[in-house]
PDB file of C-alpha atoms and ligand atoms in Angstrom:
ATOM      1  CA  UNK A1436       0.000   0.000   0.000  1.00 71.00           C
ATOM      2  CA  UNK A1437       1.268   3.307  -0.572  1.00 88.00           C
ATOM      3  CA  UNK A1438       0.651   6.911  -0.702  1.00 93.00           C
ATOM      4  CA  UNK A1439       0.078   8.143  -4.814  1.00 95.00           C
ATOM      5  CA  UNK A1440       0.547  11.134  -6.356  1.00 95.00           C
ATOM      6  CA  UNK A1441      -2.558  13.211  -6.871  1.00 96.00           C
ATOM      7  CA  UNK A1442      -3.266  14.826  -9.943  1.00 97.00           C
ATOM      8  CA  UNK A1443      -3.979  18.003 -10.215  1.00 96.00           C
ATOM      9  CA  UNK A1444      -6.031  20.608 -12.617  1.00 96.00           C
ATOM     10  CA  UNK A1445      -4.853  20.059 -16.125  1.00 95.00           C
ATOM     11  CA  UNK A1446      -4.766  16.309 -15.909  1.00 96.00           C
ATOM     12  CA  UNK A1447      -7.748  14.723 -18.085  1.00 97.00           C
ATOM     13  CA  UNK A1448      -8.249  12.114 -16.224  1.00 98.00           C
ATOM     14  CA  UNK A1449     -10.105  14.311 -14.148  1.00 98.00           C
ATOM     15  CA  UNK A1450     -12.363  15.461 -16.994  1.00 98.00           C
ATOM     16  CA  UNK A1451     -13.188  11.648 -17.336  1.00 98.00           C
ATOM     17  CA  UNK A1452     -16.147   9.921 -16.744  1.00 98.00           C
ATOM     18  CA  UNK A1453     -15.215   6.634 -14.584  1.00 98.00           C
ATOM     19  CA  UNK A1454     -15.658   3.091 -14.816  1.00 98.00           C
ATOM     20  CA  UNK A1455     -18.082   1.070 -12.626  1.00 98.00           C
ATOM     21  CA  UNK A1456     -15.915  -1.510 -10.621  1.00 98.00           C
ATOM     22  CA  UNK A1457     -16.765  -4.817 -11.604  1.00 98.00           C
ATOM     23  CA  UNK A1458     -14.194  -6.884  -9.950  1.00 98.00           C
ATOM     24  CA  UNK A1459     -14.524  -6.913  -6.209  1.00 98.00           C
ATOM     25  CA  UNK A1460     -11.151  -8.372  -5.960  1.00 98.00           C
ATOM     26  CA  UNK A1461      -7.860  -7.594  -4.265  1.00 98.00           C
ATOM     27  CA  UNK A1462      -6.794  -5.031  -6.441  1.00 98.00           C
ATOM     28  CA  UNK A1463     -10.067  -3.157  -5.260  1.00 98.00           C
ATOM     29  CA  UNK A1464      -9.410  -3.341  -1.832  1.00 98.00           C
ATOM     30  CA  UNK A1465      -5.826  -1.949  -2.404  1.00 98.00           C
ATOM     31  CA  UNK A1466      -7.266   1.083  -4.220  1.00 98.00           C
ATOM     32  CA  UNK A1467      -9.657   1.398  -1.038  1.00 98.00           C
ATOM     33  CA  UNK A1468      -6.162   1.443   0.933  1.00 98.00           C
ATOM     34  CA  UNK A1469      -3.885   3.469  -1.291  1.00 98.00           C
ATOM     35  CA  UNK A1470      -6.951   6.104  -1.574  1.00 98.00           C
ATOM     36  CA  UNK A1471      -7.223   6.218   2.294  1.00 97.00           C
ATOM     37  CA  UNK A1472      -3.542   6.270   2.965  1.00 97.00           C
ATOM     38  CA  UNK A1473      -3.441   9.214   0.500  1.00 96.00           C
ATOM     39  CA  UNK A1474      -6.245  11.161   1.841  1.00 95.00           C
ATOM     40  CA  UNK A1475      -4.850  11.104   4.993  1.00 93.00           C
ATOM     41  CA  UNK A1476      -1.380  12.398   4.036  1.00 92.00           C
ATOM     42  CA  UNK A1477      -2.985  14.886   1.878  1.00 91.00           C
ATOM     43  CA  UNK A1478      -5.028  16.042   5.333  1.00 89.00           C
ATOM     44  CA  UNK A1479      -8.184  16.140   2.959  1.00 93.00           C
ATOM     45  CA  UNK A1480     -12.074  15.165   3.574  1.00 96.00           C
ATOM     46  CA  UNK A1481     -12.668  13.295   0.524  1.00 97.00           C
ATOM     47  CA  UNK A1482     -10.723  11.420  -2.600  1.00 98.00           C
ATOM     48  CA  UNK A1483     -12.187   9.827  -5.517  1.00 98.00           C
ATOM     49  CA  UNK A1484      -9.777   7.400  -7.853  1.00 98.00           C
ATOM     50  CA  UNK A1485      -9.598   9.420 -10.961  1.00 98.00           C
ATOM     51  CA  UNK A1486      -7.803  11.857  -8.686  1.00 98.00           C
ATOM     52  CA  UNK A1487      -4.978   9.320  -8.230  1.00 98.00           C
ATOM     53  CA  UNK A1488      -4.977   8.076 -11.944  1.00 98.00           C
ATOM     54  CA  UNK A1489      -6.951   5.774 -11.332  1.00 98.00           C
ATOM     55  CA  UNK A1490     -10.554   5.465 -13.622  1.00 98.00           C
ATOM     56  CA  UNK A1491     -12.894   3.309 -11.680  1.00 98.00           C
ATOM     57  CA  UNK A1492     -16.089   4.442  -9.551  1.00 98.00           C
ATOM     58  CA  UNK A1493     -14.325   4.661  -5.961  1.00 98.00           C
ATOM     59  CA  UNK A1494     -13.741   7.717  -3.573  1.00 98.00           C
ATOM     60  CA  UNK A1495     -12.946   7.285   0.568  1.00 98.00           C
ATOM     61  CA  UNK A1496     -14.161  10.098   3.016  1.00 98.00           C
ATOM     62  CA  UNK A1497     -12.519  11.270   6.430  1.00 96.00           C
ATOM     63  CA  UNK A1498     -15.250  13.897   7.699  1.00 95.00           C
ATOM     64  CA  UNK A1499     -14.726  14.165  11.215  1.00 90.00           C
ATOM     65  CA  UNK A1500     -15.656  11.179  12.854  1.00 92.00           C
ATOM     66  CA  UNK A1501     -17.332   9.904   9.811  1.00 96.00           C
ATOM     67  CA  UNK A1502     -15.023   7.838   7.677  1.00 97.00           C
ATOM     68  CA  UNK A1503     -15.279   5.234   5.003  1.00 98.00           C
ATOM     69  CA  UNK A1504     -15.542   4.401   0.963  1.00 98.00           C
ATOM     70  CA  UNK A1505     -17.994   3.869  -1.492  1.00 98.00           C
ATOM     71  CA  UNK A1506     -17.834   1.404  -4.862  1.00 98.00           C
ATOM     72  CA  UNK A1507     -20.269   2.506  -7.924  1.00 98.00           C
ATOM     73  CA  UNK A1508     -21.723   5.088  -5.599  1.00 98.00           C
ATOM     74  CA  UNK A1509     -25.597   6.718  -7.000  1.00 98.00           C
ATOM     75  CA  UNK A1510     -26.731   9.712  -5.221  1.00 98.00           C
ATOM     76  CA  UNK A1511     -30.303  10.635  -4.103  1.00 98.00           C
ATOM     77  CA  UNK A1512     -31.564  13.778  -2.624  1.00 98.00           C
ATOM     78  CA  UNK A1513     -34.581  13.476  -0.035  1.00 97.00           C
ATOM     79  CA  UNK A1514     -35.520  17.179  -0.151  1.00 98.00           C
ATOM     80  CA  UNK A1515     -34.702  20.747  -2.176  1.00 98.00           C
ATOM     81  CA  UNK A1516     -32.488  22.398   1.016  1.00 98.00           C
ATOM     82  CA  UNK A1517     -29.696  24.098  -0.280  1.00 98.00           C
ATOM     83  CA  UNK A1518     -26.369  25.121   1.447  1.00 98.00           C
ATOM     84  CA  UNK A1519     -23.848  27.529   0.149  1.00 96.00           C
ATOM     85  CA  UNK A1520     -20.096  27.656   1.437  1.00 93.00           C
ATOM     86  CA  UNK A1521     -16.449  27.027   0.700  1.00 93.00           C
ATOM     87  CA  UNK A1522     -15.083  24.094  -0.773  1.00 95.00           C
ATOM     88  CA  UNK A1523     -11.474  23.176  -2.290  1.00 96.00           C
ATOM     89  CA  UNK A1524     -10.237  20.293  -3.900  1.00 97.00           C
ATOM     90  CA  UNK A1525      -7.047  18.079  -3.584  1.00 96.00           C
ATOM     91  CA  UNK A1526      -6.313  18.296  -7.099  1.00 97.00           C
ATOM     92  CA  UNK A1527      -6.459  22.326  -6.836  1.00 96.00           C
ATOM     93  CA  UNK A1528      -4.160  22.984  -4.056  1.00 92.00           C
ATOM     94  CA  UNK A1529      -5.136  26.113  -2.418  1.00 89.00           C
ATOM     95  CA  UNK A1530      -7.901  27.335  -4.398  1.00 93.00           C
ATOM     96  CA  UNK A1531     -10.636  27.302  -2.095  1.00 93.00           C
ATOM     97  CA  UNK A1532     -14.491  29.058  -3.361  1.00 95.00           C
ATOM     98  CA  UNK A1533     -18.241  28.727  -2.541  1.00 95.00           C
ATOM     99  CA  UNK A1534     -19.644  26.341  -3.649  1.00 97.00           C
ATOM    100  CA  UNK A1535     -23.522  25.909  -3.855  1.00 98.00           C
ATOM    101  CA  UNK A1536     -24.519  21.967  -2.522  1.00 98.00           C
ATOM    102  CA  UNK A1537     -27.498  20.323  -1.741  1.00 98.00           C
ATOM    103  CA  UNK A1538     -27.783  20.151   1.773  1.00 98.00           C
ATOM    104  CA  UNK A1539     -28.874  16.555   2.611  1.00 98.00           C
ATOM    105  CA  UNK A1540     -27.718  13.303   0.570  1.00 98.00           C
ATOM    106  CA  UNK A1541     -28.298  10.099   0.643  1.00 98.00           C
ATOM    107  CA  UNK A1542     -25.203   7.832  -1.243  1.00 98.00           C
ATOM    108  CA  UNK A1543     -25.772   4.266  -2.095  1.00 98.00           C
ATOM    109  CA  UNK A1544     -23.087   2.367  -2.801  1.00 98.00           C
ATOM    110  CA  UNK A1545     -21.068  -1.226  -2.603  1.00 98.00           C
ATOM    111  CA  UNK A1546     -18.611  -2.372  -0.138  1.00 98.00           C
ATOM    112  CA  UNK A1547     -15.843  -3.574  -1.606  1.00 97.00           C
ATOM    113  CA  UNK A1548     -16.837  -7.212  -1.351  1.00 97.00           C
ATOM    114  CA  UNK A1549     -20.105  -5.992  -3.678  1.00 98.00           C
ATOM    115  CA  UNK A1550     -22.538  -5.863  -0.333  1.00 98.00           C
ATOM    116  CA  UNK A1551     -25.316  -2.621  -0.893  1.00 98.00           C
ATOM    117  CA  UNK A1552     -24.510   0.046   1.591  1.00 98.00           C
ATOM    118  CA  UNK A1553     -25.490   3.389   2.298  1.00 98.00           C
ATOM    119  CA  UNK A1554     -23.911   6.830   3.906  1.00 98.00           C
ATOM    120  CA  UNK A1555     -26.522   9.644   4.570  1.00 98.00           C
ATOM    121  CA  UNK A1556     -24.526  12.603   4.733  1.00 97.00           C
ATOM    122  CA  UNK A1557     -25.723  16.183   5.665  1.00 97.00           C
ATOM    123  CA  UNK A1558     -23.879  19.354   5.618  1.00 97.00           C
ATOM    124  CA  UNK A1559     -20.227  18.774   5.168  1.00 96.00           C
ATOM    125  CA  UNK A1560     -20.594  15.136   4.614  1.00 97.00           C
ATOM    126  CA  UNK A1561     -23.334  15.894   2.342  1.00 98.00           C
ATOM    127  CA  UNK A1562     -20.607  18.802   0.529  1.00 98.00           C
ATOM    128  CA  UNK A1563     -18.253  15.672   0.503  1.00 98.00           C
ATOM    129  CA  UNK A1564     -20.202  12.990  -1.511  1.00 98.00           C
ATOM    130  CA  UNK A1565     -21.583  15.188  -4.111  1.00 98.00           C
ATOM    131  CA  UNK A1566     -17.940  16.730  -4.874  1.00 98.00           C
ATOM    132  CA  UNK A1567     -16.514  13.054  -4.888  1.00 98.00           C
ATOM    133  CA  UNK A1568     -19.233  11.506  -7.002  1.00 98.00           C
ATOM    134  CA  UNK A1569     -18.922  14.407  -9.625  1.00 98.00           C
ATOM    135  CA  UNK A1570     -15.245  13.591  -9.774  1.00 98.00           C
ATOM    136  CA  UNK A1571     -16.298  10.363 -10.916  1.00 98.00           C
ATOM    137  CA  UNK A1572     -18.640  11.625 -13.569  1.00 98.00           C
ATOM    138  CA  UNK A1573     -15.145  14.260 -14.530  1.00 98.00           C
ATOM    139  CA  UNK A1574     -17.147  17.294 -13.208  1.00 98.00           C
ATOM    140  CA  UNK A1575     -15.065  19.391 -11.226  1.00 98.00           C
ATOM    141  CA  UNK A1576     -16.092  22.021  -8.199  1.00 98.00           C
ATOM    142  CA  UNK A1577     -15.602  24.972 -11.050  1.00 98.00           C
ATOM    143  CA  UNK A1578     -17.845  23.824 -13.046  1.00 98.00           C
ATOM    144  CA  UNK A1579     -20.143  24.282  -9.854  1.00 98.00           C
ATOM    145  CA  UNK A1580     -19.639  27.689  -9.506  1.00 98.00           C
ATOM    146  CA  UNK A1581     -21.573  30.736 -10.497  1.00 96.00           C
ATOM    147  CA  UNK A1582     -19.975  31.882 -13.488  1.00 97.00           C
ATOM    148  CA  UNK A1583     -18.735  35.381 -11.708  1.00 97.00           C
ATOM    149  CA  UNK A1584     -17.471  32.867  -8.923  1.00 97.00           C
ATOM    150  CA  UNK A1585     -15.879  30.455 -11.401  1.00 97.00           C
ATOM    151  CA  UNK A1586     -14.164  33.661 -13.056  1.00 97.00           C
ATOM    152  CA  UNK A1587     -11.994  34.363 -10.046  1.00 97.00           C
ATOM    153  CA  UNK A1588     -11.060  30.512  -9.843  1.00 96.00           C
ATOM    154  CA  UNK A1589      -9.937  30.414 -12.859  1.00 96.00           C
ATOM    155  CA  UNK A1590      -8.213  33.604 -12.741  1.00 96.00           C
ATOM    156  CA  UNK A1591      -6.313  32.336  -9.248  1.00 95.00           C
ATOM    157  CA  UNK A1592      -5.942  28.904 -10.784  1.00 95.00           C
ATOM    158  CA  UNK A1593      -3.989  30.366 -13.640  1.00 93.00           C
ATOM    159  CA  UNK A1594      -1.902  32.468 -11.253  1.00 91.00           C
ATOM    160  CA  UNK A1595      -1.076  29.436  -8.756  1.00 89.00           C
ATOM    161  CA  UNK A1596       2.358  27.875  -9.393  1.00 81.00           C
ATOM    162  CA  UNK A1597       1.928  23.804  -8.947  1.00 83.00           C
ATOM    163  CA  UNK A1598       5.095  23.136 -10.175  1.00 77.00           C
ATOM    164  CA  UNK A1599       7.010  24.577  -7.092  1.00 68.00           C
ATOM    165  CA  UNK A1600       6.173  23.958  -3.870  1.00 63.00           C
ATOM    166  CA  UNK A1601       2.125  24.396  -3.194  1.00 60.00           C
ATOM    167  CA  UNK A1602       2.105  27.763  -0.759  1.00 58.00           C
ATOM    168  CA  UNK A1603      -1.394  26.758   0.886  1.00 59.00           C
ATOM    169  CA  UNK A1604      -3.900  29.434   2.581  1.00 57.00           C
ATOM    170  CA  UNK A1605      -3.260  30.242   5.893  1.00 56.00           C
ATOM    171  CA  UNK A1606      -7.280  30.148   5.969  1.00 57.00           C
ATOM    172  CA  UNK A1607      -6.989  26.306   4.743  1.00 58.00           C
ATOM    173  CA  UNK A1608      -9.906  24.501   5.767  1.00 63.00           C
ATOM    174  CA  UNK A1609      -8.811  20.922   6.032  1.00 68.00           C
ATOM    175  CA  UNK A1610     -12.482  19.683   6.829  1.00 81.00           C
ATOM    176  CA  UNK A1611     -13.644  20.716   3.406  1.00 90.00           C
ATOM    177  CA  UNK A1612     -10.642  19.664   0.780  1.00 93.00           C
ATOM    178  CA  UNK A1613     -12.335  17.037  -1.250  1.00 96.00           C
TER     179      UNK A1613
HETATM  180 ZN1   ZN B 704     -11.905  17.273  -5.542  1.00 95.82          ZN
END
């Protein structure tokens, strides 16, 4: 198991729609690891596969005390509530907008032995599986933006030097870097 390199902006493996997993094998249950080893190192909230090069329908969560993974994950939404706030993304390092979210989701998933499970997330968690499962469908959190919101990203996202060393925000929010 190891920690992987995450790509960032630019990559198009991010722009790519993933693959559903249809092997519930070892190899999936070292992705599970690699993903939560890397999250963890990376001090994010939330990683989906594509961000690690990797183009099958995975991501792992670490949202305060609420941790854990979901295979071939389908969202569902059981009302209209809203929430609007900041959000940043591994793969942007230190670009951190609002963000408007649904408020309360439910994700339905597979374990990684193919058993149905579920994570009902509000708030933050809720923030957290609708920005991993859009990484799996290669939408990004810019494309989430209001386009006077999305202007400024792009505008500090073509300013920010990833090739050096990443100078994050002193305002970094670790609890909502997905
Ligand atoms: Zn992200």
């Amino acid at each position: 198991m190891a920690i992987r390199g995450i790509r960032l902006f630019g990559d198009p493996i991010l722009k790519t729609a993933a693959d559903p997993v249809r092997d519930f094998d070892k190899q999936l249950r070292n992705l599970v690891k690699d993903l939560t080893e890397t999250l963890d190192g990376a001090q994010g909230a939330g990683l989906a596969a594509p961000q690690i090069g990797v183009g099958l329908r995975v991501f792992v969560y670490a949202v305060g005390s609420e941790r854990g993974y979901l295979v071939n994950p389908e969202l569902d939404f059981p009302d209209d509530a809203e929430q609007d706030g900041e959000e940043g993304c591994l793969s942007f390092p230190g670009i951190y907008y609002d963000v408007k979210r649904r408020l309360n989701t439910v994700a339905r998933g597979l374990t990684d032995r193919g058993d149905p499970v579920q994570v009902v997330g509000t708030e933050v968690l809720a923030r957290c599986l609708q920005h991993e499962t859009d990484h799996l469908d290669g939408v990004l959190f810019i494309d989430r933006m209001d386009q006077a919101t999305r202007k400024q990203a792009m505008k500090a996202i073509r300013e920010a030097n990833w090739d050096g060393p990443v100078k994050l925000s002193p305002h970094r929010m670790t609890d909502r870097i997905f």
